[in-house]
Each structure stands twice: as structure tokens, then as C-alpha cells.
Amino acid sequence: MPRPLDNVEPVPSAVEGVEAGAPVDRAESPARAGDTEPDESPVVLSIRNLSRSFGDTVAVNGIDLDVRRGSFYGIVGPNGAGKTTTLSMVTGLLRPDSGTISVNGLDVWKDPAKAKKTIGVLPDRLRLFDRLTGAQLLYYSGVLRGLDGRTVRARVKDLASAFGLEDALNRLVADYSAGMTKKVALASALIHSPRLLVLDEPFESVDPVSAANVIEILQDYVANGGTVVLSSHGMDLIQRVCDHVAIIVNGEVLDAGAVDDVRRDGTLEERFVELAGGRKAAEGMEWLHSFSD
């Protein structure tokens, strides 16, 4: 029986000495096997001079990014930094004011049908057909992506097992918890075995055990040639799991590259706070220490 991710073209970037499917701590296992390093792999996602405004508010201001095949790429930034707007434009959900987005060599806005076939999407604000059961939603997602019924049914079974959804398949998605809803949405994004997976806050409302399970699935996906771009507020998670990161503040990329290069001698959180202008919240609030009693 084929697995949902079997059609992803393998690349020689699997983590050396780690069995496929095993969780990988990037901080402990930075080396990748094979002759091709991630920075030499083909560019899967290319963003050039991307901009978007809402009225007088500039949400994204001239962003440039390259994401290579086999990367686990994190996007971080404070609330309102432009992360969701950027990812919405990347996946064809929001038209940019200017700039270009290329996925696997295809312009997302000039050749949307072909480009979107290679993308799996988990948006920030989930809008699922929640009057369907989990099984119906996954089946619909697969057929919508052009898969035949037999293949879809096999992949639904595999994905349900991988995400721990077997007992929930026959329940309405409307009755799912927030974490289960996130998992079935991620399963829907994976069912057509995309080459690029774009995830906006995939671990929000997901319990730690389920999050570890999802990370393992994503690491297996990346090790076998897939590419993940995700946004998250969890700096520790990004530093531990991702190999590359971009820090976006006020709609601009202030730093991007390999995680170890971006964080320098400190943690990723310390570097993020430095660039985002943090550590100033308590200035001028000495009165707070006077106490009312």
C-alpha cells in the first residue's frame, strides 16, 4: 500500500545515520548525508521584491527570499509583522501589489493551476468544511487534487494512522477539538504529496504529544525530498527543528539564513528580540514596584 509521501522525489539530504521517520533534533544533527548540501539544492520557492499594502498600512515591504529543496524553513516575527500576509501571497490566496513568487519554477500568479498543484497549505485561519466527517474531508481534499478514489482511500487510512485520527474519521469535523482540527487540516494538505508545504502556525492549539508526532512526520517528509516553510511564535521549536530561518519585522526581512548563522552566539529568541526592539516594555514603569500596600 503506498504511503502518502511516497511520490516526493528523494534528494540526498537525509540526516545521516537516522532511520526514515525518526525524529531529528536539528541542533544535535546538523550534518546531512550526500554530496549535495541544502544550500546547493535547487530553489523551490523564490520570492522577489514582494509587497502588499492594505490602505495606508504597508504589510509587506519588498521581501526577497529563496527556499531550497529539502529545507525546513522557519518564518518568525512579532504579531503584525507580515508573516501571514507573505505566506498567503506565496500560496496564491492573496494577490501581491508587486513582486514575483516562483514555486518549482512556476509563477504562482501567471501559472496558478500548475504552481498550486505542487503546494500543500495549512492557513492561519482555518476554514474547513466542518459539516463533513474527517474521512469525507480528507477524501474530498484528495479528489479535489486530482487523485483517483482508490489512491485517496489508501492515503486517508495512512494519514489517519499517522496523525492518530482513526477514531475520529467518522465524526463531524465541527465536533473536533482545536488540536484535532489542526491535524486533519495538515493531513488534507499532505494528501496529494506536495513538493512544498506551507504551514502558518501549525502547532497552535496542538498538545505536546501531537506536536511531537507532527514534527516527526514533517521531518520524514523533508528527509525524503519535501520542503517545509512554516511560521511559528515558538522560537525554541524553530531553533531545534528548522535548518533555515527568516526574521520579519514591519514587513521586511531583517535577517535570514542558516539558523546557526542568524542566531550567532546566542539563542534564536535573543536574536529575534534584538531585531524586533524588545526588552523595553517595562521602561518608565518604576511605579509598578511601589506596591499599593
PDB file of C-alpha atoms in Angstrom:
ATOM      1  CA  MET A   1       0.000   0.000   0.000  1.00  0.00           C
ATOM      2  CA  PRO A   2       1.532   3.356  -0.998  1.00  0.00           C
ATOM      3  CA  ARG A   3       2.199   5.880   1.713  1.00  0.00           C
ATOM      4  CA  PRO A   4       1.025   9.490   1.290  1.00  0.00           C
ATOM      5  CA  LEU A   5       4.552  10.820   0.894  1.00  0.00           C
ATOM      6  CA  ASP A   6       5.970   8.154  -1.407  1.00  0.00           C
ATOM      7  CA  ASN A   7       5.716  10.320  -4.524  1.00  0.00           C
ATOM      8  CA  VAL A   8       8.001  13.050  -3.223  1.00  0.00           C
ATOM      9  CA  GLU A   9      11.217  12.889  -5.209  1.00  0.00           C
ATOM     10  CA  PRO A  10      14.084  11.912  -2.874  1.00  0.00           C
ATOM     11  CA  VAL A  11      17.069  14.211  -2.553  1.00  0.00           C
ATOM     12  CA  PRO A  12      20.441  13.377  -0.978  1.00  0.00           C
ATOM     13  CA  SER A  13      19.811  15.498   2.092  1.00  0.00           C
ATOM     14  CA  ALA A  14      18.511  12.996   4.610  1.00  0.00           C
ATOM     15  CA  VAL A  15      20.098  13.238   8.032  1.00  0.00           C
ATOM     16  CA  GLU A  16      22.986  10.817   8.213  1.00  0.00           C
ATOM     17  CA  GLY A  17      22.522   7.824  10.445  1.00  0.00           C
ATOM     18  CA  VAL A  18      18.846   8.462  11.163  1.00  0.00           C
ATOM     19  CA  GLU A  19      16.259   5.950  10.071  1.00  0.00           C
ATOM     20  CA  ALA A  20      13.477   7.373   7.910  1.00  0.00           C
ATOM     21  CA  GLY A  21      10.623   8.579  10.065  1.00  0.00           C
ATOM     22  CA  ALA A  22      12.732   9.019  13.215  1.00  0.00           C
ATOM     23  CA  PRO A  23      12.546  12.441  14.897  1.00  0.00           C
ATOM     24  CA  VAL A  24      15.596  14.591  14.298  1.00  0.00           C
ATOM     25  CA  ASP A  25      16.862  17.333  16.558  1.00  0.00           C
ATOM     26  CA  ARG A  26      18.498  19.714  14.097  1.00  0.00           C
ATOM     27  CA  ALA A  27      20.672  21.205  16.820  1.00  0.00           C
ATOM     28  CA  GLU A  28      22.199  17.805  17.575  1.00  0.00           C
ATOM     29  CA  SER A  29      22.319  16.515  13.997  1.00  0.00           C
ATOM     30  CA  PRO A  30      23.146  19.425  11.693  1.00  0.00           C
ATOM     31  CA  ALA A  31      25.038  17.341   9.133  1.00  0.00           C
ATOM     32  CA  ARG A  32      23.181  15.909   6.163  1.00  0.00           C
ATOM     33  CA  ALA A  33      24.280  12.941   4.111  1.00  0.00           C
ATOM     34  CA  GLY A  34      25.061  13.005   0.413  1.00  0.00           C
ATOM     35  CA  ASP A  35      27.110  15.157  -1.901  1.00  0.00           C
ATOM     36  CA  THR A  36      24.539  17.962  -2.148  1.00  0.00           C
ATOM     37  CA  GLU A  37      24.233  20.327   0.796  1.00  0.00           C
ATOM     38  CA  PRO A  38      20.918  22.173   1.319  1.00  0.00           C
ATOM     39  CA  ASP A  39      22.424  25.491   0.177  1.00  0.00           C
ATOM     40  CA  GLU A  40      23.374  23.853  -3.139  1.00  0.00           C
ATOM     41  CA  SER A  41      19.979  22.259  -3.771  1.00  0.00           C
ATOM     42  CA  PRO A  42      17.564  23.706  -6.342  1.00  0.00           C
ATOM     43  CA  VAL A  43      15.450  26.659  -5.244  1.00  0.00           C
ATOM     44  CA  VAL A  44      11.863  25.516  -4.642  1.00  0.00           C
ATOM     45  CA  LEU A  45      10.449  28.875  -3.551  1.00  0.00           C
ATOM     46  CA  SER A  46      11.755  32.190  -4.858  1.00  0.00           C
ATOM     47  CA  ILE A  47      10.307  35.497  -3.643  1.00  0.00           C
ATOM     48  CA  ARG A  48      11.414  38.760  -5.228  1.00  0.00           C
ATOM     49  CA  ASN A  49      10.508  42.311  -4.156  1.00  0.00           C
ATOM     50  CA  LEU A  50       7.188  41.161  -2.710  1.00  0.00           C
ATOM     51  CA  SER A  51       4.965  43.943  -1.398  1.00  0.00           C
ATOM     52  CA  ARG A  52       1.410  44.320  -0.173  1.00  0.00           C
ATOM     53  CA  SER A  53      -0.475  47.185   1.466  1.00  0.00           C
ATOM     54  CA  PHE A  54      -3.921  47.468   2.995  1.00  0.00           C
ATOM     55  CA  GLY A  55      -4.967  51.070   2.535  1.00  0.00           C
ATOM     56  CA  ASP A  56      -2.232  53.193   4.092  1.00  0.00           C
ATOM     57  CA  THR A  57      -0.789  50.259   6.038  1.00  0.00           C
ATOM     58  CA  VAL A  58       2.222  48.539   4.481  1.00  0.00           C
ATOM     59  CA  ALA A  59       2.029  44.875   5.487  1.00  0.00           C
ATOM     60  CA  VAL A  60       4.878  43.518   3.345  1.00  0.00           C
ATOM     61  CA  ASN A  61       7.620  45.760   2.010  1.00  0.00           C
ATOM     62  CA  GLY A  62       9.920  44.393  -0.694  1.00  0.00           C
ATOM     63  CA  ILE A  63      10.655  40.914   0.681  1.00  0.00           C
ATOM     64  CA  ASP A  64      13.257  38.711  -1.034  1.00  0.00           C
ATOM     65  CA  LEU A  65      13.684  35.055  -0.024  1.00  0.00           C
ATOM     66  CA  ASP A  66      14.979  31.806  -1.508  1.00  0.00           C
ATOM     67  CA  VAL A  67      13.992  28.440  -0.047  1.00  0.00           C
ATOM     68  CA  ARG A  68      15.856  25.401  -1.332  1.00  0.00           C
ATOM     69  CA  ARG A  69      14.641  21.852  -1.773  1.00  0.00           C
ATOM     70  CA  GLY A  70      14.933  19.729   1.341  1.00  0.00           C
ATOM     71  CA  SER A  71      14.811  22.747   3.671  1.00  0.00           C
ATOM     72  CA  PHE A  72      12.882  23.085   6.894  1.00  0.00           C
ATOM     73  CA  TYR A  73      12.474  26.871   6.759  1.00  0.00           C
ATOM     74  CA  GLY A  74      11.081  28.885   9.657  1.00  0.00           C
ATOM     75  CA  ILE A  75       9.453  32.310   9.384  1.00  0.00           C
ATOM     76  CA  VAL A  76       9.350  34.275  12.639  1.00  0.00           C
ATOM     77  CA  GLY A  77       8.262  37.754  13.582  1.00  0.00           C
ATOM     78  CA  PRO A  78       6.092  39.677  16.052  1.00  0.00           C
ATOM     79  CA  ASN A  79       2.332  39.931  15.632  1.00  0.00           C
ATOM     80  CA  GLY A  80       1.523  42.124  12.651  1.00  0.00           C
ATOM     81  CA  ALA A  81       4.978  41.666  11.114  1.00  0.00           C
ATOM     82  CA  GLY A  82       3.609  40.419   7.777  1.00  0.00           C
ATOM     83  CA  LYS A  83       4.176  36.666   8.145  1.00  0.00           C
ATOM     84  CA  THR A  84       0.633  35.559   7.347  1.00  0.00           C
ATOM     85  CA  THR A  85       0.310  38.102   4.542  1.00  0.00           C
ATOM     86  CA  THR A  86       3.540  36.818   2.998  1.00  0.00           C
ATOM     87  CA  LEU A  87       2.528  33.166   3.216  1.00  0.00           C
ATOM     88  CA  SER A  88      -0.935  33.972   1.848  1.00  0.00           C
ATOM     89  CA  MET A  89       0.672  35.529  -1.222  1.00  0.00           C
ATOM     90  CA  VAL A  90       3.093  32.615  -1.597  1.00  0.00           C
ATOM     91  CA  THR A  91       0.222  30.131  -1.732  1.00  0.00           C
ATOM     92  CA  GLY A  92      -1.931  32.178  -4.091  1.00  0.00           C
ATOM     93  CA  LEU A  93      -4.549  33.134  -1.511  1.00  0.00           C
ATOM     94  CA  LEU A  94      -3.758  36.861  -1.654  1.00  0.00           C
ATOM     95  CA  ARG A  95      -2.613  38.854  -4.677  1.00  0.00           C
ATOM     96  CA  PRO A  96       0.530  40.981  -4.121  1.00  0.00           C
ATOM     97  CA  ASP A  97       0.713  44.635  -5.092  1.00  0.00           C
ATOM     98  CA  SER A  98       4.103  43.998  -6.669  1.00  0.00           C
ATOM     99  CA  GLY A  99       6.850  41.405  -6.866  1.00  0.00           C
ATOM    100  CA  THR A 100       7.062  37.811  -8.063  1.00  0.00           C
ATOM    101  CA  ILE A 101       6.646  34.399  -6.454  1.00  0.00           C
ATOM    102  CA  SER A 102       8.007  31.279  -8.127  1.00  0.00           C
ATOM    103  CA  VAL A 103       7.316  27.750  -6.862  1.00  0.00           C
ATOM    104  CA  ASN A 104       9.247  24.943  -8.534  1.00  0.00           C
ATOM    105  CA  GLY A 105       9.997  27.327 -11.395  1.00  0.00           C
ATOM    106  CA  LEU A 106       6.329  28.252 -11.891  1.00  0.00           C
ATOM    107  CA  ASP A 107       4.984  31.753 -11.308  1.00  0.00           C
ATOM    108  CA  VAL A 108       2.201  31.462  -8.740  1.00  0.00           C
ATOM    109  CA  TRP A 109       0.187  34.259 -10.319  1.00  0.00           C
ATOM    110  CA  LYS A 110       0.949  33.703 -14.023  1.00  0.00           C
ATOM    111  CA  ASP A 111       0.578  29.917 -13.939  1.00  0.00           C
ATOM    112  CA  PRO A 112      -1.509  29.344 -10.796  1.00  0.00           C
ATOM    113  CA  ALA A 113      -3.033  25.949 -11.627  1.00  0.00           C
ATOM    114  CA  LYS A 114       0.312  24.231 -12.213  1.00  0.00           C
ATOM    115  CA  ALA A 115       2.072  26.018  -9.352  1.00  0.00           C
ATOM    116  CA  LYS A 116      -0.626  25.219  -6.788  1.00  0.00           C
ATOM    117  CA  LYS A 117      -0.589  21.510  -7.703  1.00  0.00           C
ATOM    118  CA  THR A 118       2.836  21.302  -6.063  1.00  0.00           C
ATOM    119  CA  ILE A 119       1.870  23.174  -2.865  1.00  0.00           C
ATOM    120  CA  GLY A 120       0.222  21.947   0.323  1.00  0.00           C
ATOM    121  CA  VAL A 121      -1.260  24.669   2.529  1.00  0.00           C
ATOM    122  CA  LEU A 122      -2.228  24.994   6.173  1.00  0.00           C
ATOM    123  CA  PRO A 123      -3.525  28.570   6.551  1.00  0.00           C
ATOM    124  CA  ASP A 124      -3.596  30.525   9.791  1.00  0.00           C
ATOM    125  CA  ARG A 125      -7.366  30.948   9.915  1.00  0.00           C
ATOM    126  CA  LEU A 126      -8.758  27.506   9.189  1.00  0.00           C
ATOM    127  CA  ARG A 127     -11.971  27.407   7.200  1.00  0.00           C
ATOM    128  CA  LEU A 128     -12.787  23.748   6.760  1.00  0.00           C
ATOM    129  CA  PHE A 129     -15.963  22.090   5.550  1.00  0.00           C
ATOM    130  CA  ASP A 130     -16.792  21.178   9.112  1.00  0.00           C
ATOM    131  CA  ARG A 131     -20.161  19.571   8.320  1.00  0.00           C
ATOM    132  CA  LEU A 132     -18.206  16.739   6.714  1.00  0.00           C
ATOM    133  CA  THR A 133     -16.711  13.893   8.684  1.00  0.00           C
ATOM    134  CA  GLY A 134     -12.942  13.689   8.896  1.00  0.00           C
ATOM    135  CA  ALA A 135     -12.944  10.854   6.349  1.00  0.00           C
ATOM    136  CA  GLN A 136     -15.141  12.830   3.960  1.00  0.00           C
ATOM    137  CA  LEU A 137     -12.966  15.934   4.283  1.00  0.00           C
ATOM    138  CA  LEU A 138      -9.781  14.003   3.513  1.00  0.00           C
ATOM    139  CA  TYR A 139     -11.440  12.178   0.614  1.00  0.00           C
ATOM    140  CA  TYR A 140     -12.726  15.461  -0.807  1.00  0.00           C
ATOM    141  CA  SER A 141      -9.264  17.030  -0.474  1.00  0.00           C
ATOM    142  CA  GLY A 142      -7.639  14.161  -2.358  1.00  0.00           C
ATOM    143  CA  VAL A 143     -10.185  14.042  -5.181  1.00  0.00           C
ATOM    144  CA  LEU A 144     -10.041  17.833  -5.493  1.00  0.00           C
ATOM    145  CA  ARG A 145      -6.298  17.440  -6.056  1.00  0.00           C
ATOM    146  CA  GLY A 146      -6.905  15.014  -8.918  1.00  0.00           C
ATOM    147  CA  LEU A 147      -6.259  11.696  -7.163  1.00  0.00           C
ATOM    148  CA  ASP A 148      -8.367   8.653  -8.004  1.00  0.00           C
ATOM    149  CA  GLY A 149     -10.697   7.233  -5.371  1.00  0.00           C
ATOM    150  CA  ARG A 150      -8.653   4.115  -4.677  1.00  0.00           C
ATOM    151  CA  THR A 151      -5.483   6.116  -4.036  1.00  0.00           C
ATOM    152  CA  VAL A 152      -7.347   8.592  -1.848  1.00  0.00           C
ATOM    153  CA  ARG A 153      -8.872   5.870   0.323  1.00  0.00           C
ATOM    154  CA  ALA A 154      -5.456   4.273   0.861  1.00  0.00           C
ATOM    155  CA  ARG A 155      -3.890   7.606   1.776  1.00  0.00           C
ATOM    156  CA  VAL A 156      -6.740   8.547   4.103  1.00  0.00           C
ATOM    157  CA  LYS A 157      -6.090   5.341   6.018  1.00  0.00           C
ATOM    158  CA  ASP A 158      -2.346   6.030   6.190  1.00  0.00           C
ATOM    159  CA  LEU A 159      -2.779   9.658   7.237  1.00  0.00           C
ATOM    160  CA  ALA A 160      -5.368   8.805   9.883  1.00  0.00           C
ATOM    161  CA  SER A 161      -2.946   6.300  11.376  1.00  0.00           C
ATOM    162  CA  ALA A 162      -0.015   8.730  11.240  1.00  0.00           C
ATOM    163  CA  PHE A 163      -1.948  11.575  12.874  1.00  0.00           C
ATOM    164  CA  GLY A 164      -3.867   9.451  15.364  1.00  0.00           C
ATOM    165  CA  LEU A 165      -7.234  10.231  13.795  1.00  0.00           C
ATOM    166  CA  GLU A 166      -8.558   6.688  13.304  1.00  0.00           C
ATOM    167  CA  ASP A 167     -11.260   7.010  15.960  1.00  0.00           C
ATOM    168  CA  ALA A 168     -12.327  10.440  14.706  1.00  0.00           C
ATOM    169  CA  LEU A 169     -12.745   9.762  10.989  1.00  0.00           C
ATOM    170  CA  ASN A 170     -16.489   9.161  11.211  1.00  0.00           C
ATOM    171  CA  ARG A 171     -17.178  12.204  13.382  1.00  0.00           C
ATOM    172  CA  LEU A 172     -18.068  15.641  12.046  1.00  0.00           C
ATOM    173  CA  VAL A 173     -15.093  17.989  11.874  1.00  0.00           C
ATOM    174  CA  ALA A 174     -17.303  20.536  13.671  1.00  0.00           C
ATOM    175  CA  ASP A 175     -17.075  18.307  16.744  1.00  0.00           C
ATOM    176  CA  TYR A 176     -13.261  18.111  16.693  1.00  0.00           C
ATOM    177  CA  SER A 177     -11.101  19.841  19.268  1.00  0.00           C
ATOM    178  CA  ALA A 178      -8.884  22.687  18.066  1.00  0.00           C
ATOM    179  CA  GLY A 179      -5.864  20.379  18.019  1.00  0.00           C
ATOM    180  CA  MET A 180      -7.659  17.642  16.083  1.00  0.00           C
ATOM    181  CA  THR A 181      -8.937  20.207  13.588  1.00  0.00           C
ATOM    182  CA  LYS A 182      -5.365  21.347  13.017  1.00  0.00           C
ATOM    183  CA  LYS A 183      -4.217  17.767  12.465  1.00  0.00           C
ATOM    184  CA  VAL A 184      -6.928  16.888   9.953  1.00  0.00           C
ATOM    185  CA  ALA A 185      -6.186  20.140   8.103  1.00  0.00           C
ATOM    186  CA  LEU A 186      -2.497  19.216   7.936  1.00  0.00           C
ATOM    187  CA  ALA A 187      -3.406  15.736   6.714  1.00  0.00           C
ATOM    188  CA  SER A 188      -5.510  17.381   3.988  1.00  0.00           C
ATOM    189  CA  ALA A 189      -2.515  19.493   2.981  1.00  0.00           C
ATOM    190  CA  LEU A 190      -0.338  16.382   2.653  1.00  0.00           C
ATOM    191  CA  ILE A 191      -2.705  14.025   0.878  1.00  0.00           C
ATOM    192  CA  HIS A 192      -1.527  14.872  -2.661  1.00  0.00           C
ATOM    193  CA  SER A 193       2.161  14.564  -1.683  1.00  0.00           C
ATOM    194  CA  PRO A 194       3.145  18.166  -2.490  1.00  0.00           C
ATOM    195  CA  ARG A 195       6.723  19.240  -3.097  1.00  0.00           C
ATOM    196  CA  LEU A 196       6.288  22.364  -0.940  1.00  0.00           C
ATOM    197  CA  LEU A 197       4.345  22.517   2.310  1.00  0.00           C
ATOM    198  CA  VAL A 198       3.432  25.978   3.637  1.00  0.00           C
ATOM    199  CA  LEU A 199       2.242  25.976   7.244  1.00  0.00           C
ATOM    200  CA  ASP A 200       1.057  29.058   9.126  1.00  0.00           C
ATOM    201  CA  GLU A 201       1.254  28.422  12.897  1.00  0.00           C
ATOM    202  CA  PRO A 202       0.834  24.632  12.548  1.00  0.00           C
ATOM    203  CA  PHE A 203       1.390  23.912  16.257  1.00  0.00           C
ATOM    204  CA  GLU A 204      -1.050  26.429  17.685  1.00  0.00           C
ATOM    205  CA  SER A 205      -3.620  24.626  19.898  1.00  0.00           C
ATOM    206  CA  VAL A 206      -1.812  21.308  19.383  1.00  0.00           C
ATOM    207  CA  ASP A 207      -0.848  19.376  22.526  1.00  0.00           C
ATOM    208  CA  PRO A 208       2.856  18.491  23.059  1.00  0.00           C
ATOM    209  CA  VAL A 209       2.442  14.790  22.233  1.00  0.00           C
ATOM    210  CA  SER A 210       0.604  15.534  18.990  1.00  0.00           C
ATOM    211  CA  ALA A 211       3.129  18.254  18.146  1.00  0.00           C
ATOM    212  CA  ALA A 212       5.996  15.776  18.525  1.00  0.00           C
ATOM    213  CA  ASN A 213       4.140  13.370  16.242  1.00  0.00           C
ATOM    214  CA  VAL A 214       3.579  16.068  13.616  1.00  0.00           C
ATOM    215  CA  ILE A 215       7.239  17.122  13.776  1.00  0.00           C
ATOM    216  CA  GLU A 216       8.303  13.529  13.165  1.00  0.00           C
ATOM    217  CA  ILE A 217       6.035  13.314  10.109  1.00  0.00           C
ATOM    218  CA  LEU A 218       7.380  16.603   8.742  1.00  0.00           C
ATOM    219  CA  GLN A 219      10.994  15.572   9.324  1.00  0.00           C
ATOM    220  CA  ASP A 220      10.377  12.351   7.407  1.00  0.00           C
ATOM    221  CA  TYR A 221       8.781  14.396   4.627  1.00  0.00           C
ATOM    222  CA  VAL A 222      11.795  16.728   4.426  1.00  0.00           C
ATOM    223  CA  ALA A 223      14.316  13.877   4.630  1.00  0.00           C
ATOM    224  CA  ASN A 224      12.676  12.331   1.562  1.00  0.00           C
ATOM    225  CA  GLY A 225      12.812  15.447  -0.596  1.00  0.00           C
ATOM    226  CA  GLY A 226       9.934  17.635   0.550  1.00  0.00           C
ATOM    227  CA  THR A 227      10.308  21.260   1.612  1.00  0.00           C
ATOM    228  CA  VAL A 228       8.571  22.886   4.585  1.00  0.00           C
ATOM    229  CA  VAL A 229       8.042  26.597   5.174  1.00  0.00           C
ATOM    230  CA  LEU A 230       6.369  27.358   8.482  1.00  0.00           C
ATOM    231  CA  SER A 231       5.645  30.328  10.669  1.00  0.00           C
ATOM    232  CA  SER A 232       5.645  29.990  14.427  1.00  0.00           C
ATOM    233  CA  HIS A 233       5.959  32.006  17.616  1.00  0.00           C
ATOM    234  CA  GLY A 234       7.878  29.126  19.188  1.00  0.00           C
ATOM    235  CA  MET A 235      11.497  30.201  18.923  1.00  0.00           C
ATOM    236  CA  ASP A 236      12.808  27.110  20.700  1.00  0.00           C
ATOM    237  CA  LEU A 237      10.941  24.885  18.261  1.00  0.00           C
ATOM    238  CA  ILE A 238      12.213  26.793  15.221  1.00  0.00           C
ATOM    239  CA  GLN A 239      15.793  26.643  16.501  1.00  0.00           C
ATOM    240  CA  ARG A 240      15.514  22.927  17.257  1.00  0.00           C
ATOM    241  CA  VAL A 241      13.702  21.778  14.130  1.00  0.00           C
ATOM    242  CA  CYS A 242      14.433  24.205  11.280  1.00  0.00           C
ATOM    243  CA  ASP A 243      17.693  24.469   9.353  1.00  0.00           C
ATOM    244  CA  HIS A 244      16.970  27.964   7.966  1.00  0.00           C
ATOM    245  CA  VAL A 245      15.033  30.928   9.297  1.00  0.00           C
ATOM    246  CA  ALA A 246      13.923  34.418   8.286  1.00  0.00           C
ATOM    247  CA  ILE A 247      13.101  37.127  10.820  1.00  0.00           C
ATOM    248  CA  ILE A 248      10.415  39.509   9.548  1.00  0.00           C
ATOM    249  CA  VAL A 249       9.680  42.807  11.313  1.00  0.00           C
ATOM    250  CA  ASN A 250       7.380  45.528   9.962  1.00  0.00           C
ATOM    251  CA  GLY A 251       7.033  43.733   6.647  1.00  0.00           C
ATOM    252  CA  GLU A 252      10.772  43.468   5.981  1.00  0.00           C
ATOM    253  CA  VAL A 253      13.282  40.638   6.300  1.00  0.00           C
ATOM    254  CA  LEU A 254      15.853  41.840   8.842  1.00  0.00           C
ATOM    255  CA  ASP A 255      17.911  38.642   8.809  1.00  0.00           C
ATOM    256  CA  ALA A 256      17.739  35.306   7.012  1.00  0.00           C
ATOM    257  CA  GLY A 257      19.915  32.254   6.526  1.00  0.00           C
ATOM    258  CA  ALA A 258      21.006  29.132   8.337  1.00  0.00           C
ATOM    259  CA  VAL A 259      19.639  29.081  11.886  1.00  0.00           C
ATOM    260  CA  ASP A 260      23.103  28.953  13.457  1.00  0.00           C
ATOM    261  CA  ASP A 261      24.256  31.931  11.363  1.00  0.00           C
ATOM    262  CA  VAL A 262      21.205  34.021  12.218  1.00  0.00           C
ATOM    263  CA  ARG A 263      21.269  33.354  15.954  1.00  0.00           C
ATOM    264  CA  ARG A 264      25.033  33.986  16.117  1.00  0.00           C
ATOM    265  CA  ASP A 265      26.400  33.264  19.600  1.00  0.00           C
ATOM    266  CA  GLY A 266      23.049  33.409  21.370  1.00  0.00           C
ATOM    267  CA  THR A 267      19.667  31.793  21.044  1.00  0.00           C
ATOM    268  CA  LEU A 268      17.271  32.487  18.205  1.00  0.00           C
ATOM    269  CA  GLU A 269      14.898  34.122  20.688  1.00  0.00           C
ATOM    270  CA  GLU A 270      17.625  36.532  21.843  1.00  0.00           C
ATOM    271  CA  ARG A 271      18.423  37.457  18.246  1.00  0.00           C
ATOM    272  CA  PHE A 272      14.736  37.892  17.453  1.00  0.00           C
ATOM    273  CA  VAL A 273      14.165  40.171  20.451  1.00  0.00           C
ATOM    274  CA  GLU A 274      17.230  42.212  19.492  1.00  0.00           C
ATOM    275  CA  LEU A 275      15.965  42.777  15.943  1.00  0.00           C
ATOM    276  CA  ALA A 276      12.347  43.324  16.970  1.00  0.00           C
ATOM    277  CA  GLY A 277      13.315  46.002  19.502  1.00  0.00           C
ATOM    278  CA  GLY A 278      12.190  44.151  22.590  1.00  0.00           C
ATOM    279  CA  ARG A 279      13.266  44.359  26.258  1.00  0.00           C
ATOM    280  CA  LYS A 280      11.782  47.859  26.567  1.00  0.00           C
ATOM    281  CA  ALA A 281       8.304  47.076  27.840  1.00  0.00           C
ATOM    282  CA  ALA A 282       8.999  47.967  31.492  1.00  0.00           C
ATOM    283  CA  GLU A 283      10.803  51.255  30.834  1.00  0.00           C
ATOM    284  CA  GLY A 284       9.119  54.150  32.638  1.00  0.00           C
ATOM    285  CA  MET A 285       7.099  51.838  34.869  1.00  0.00           C
ATOM    286  CA  GLU A 286       9.136  52.104  38.065  1.00  0.00           C
ATOM    287  CA  TRP A 287       5.886  52.919  39.880  1.00  0.00           C
ATOM    288  CA  LEU A 288       4.904  49.277  39.423  1.00  0.00           C
ATOM    289  CA  HIS A 289       7.398  48.352  42.149  1.00  0.00           C
ATOM    290  CA  SER A 290       5.987  50.776  44.748  1.00  0.00           C
ATOM    291  CA  PHE A 291       3.079  48.422  45.566  1.00  0.00           C
ATOM    292  CA  SER A 292      -0.238  49.748  46.829  1.00  0.00           C
ATOM    293  CA  ASP A 293       0.010  48.388  50.378  1.00  0.00           C
TER     294      ASP A 293
END
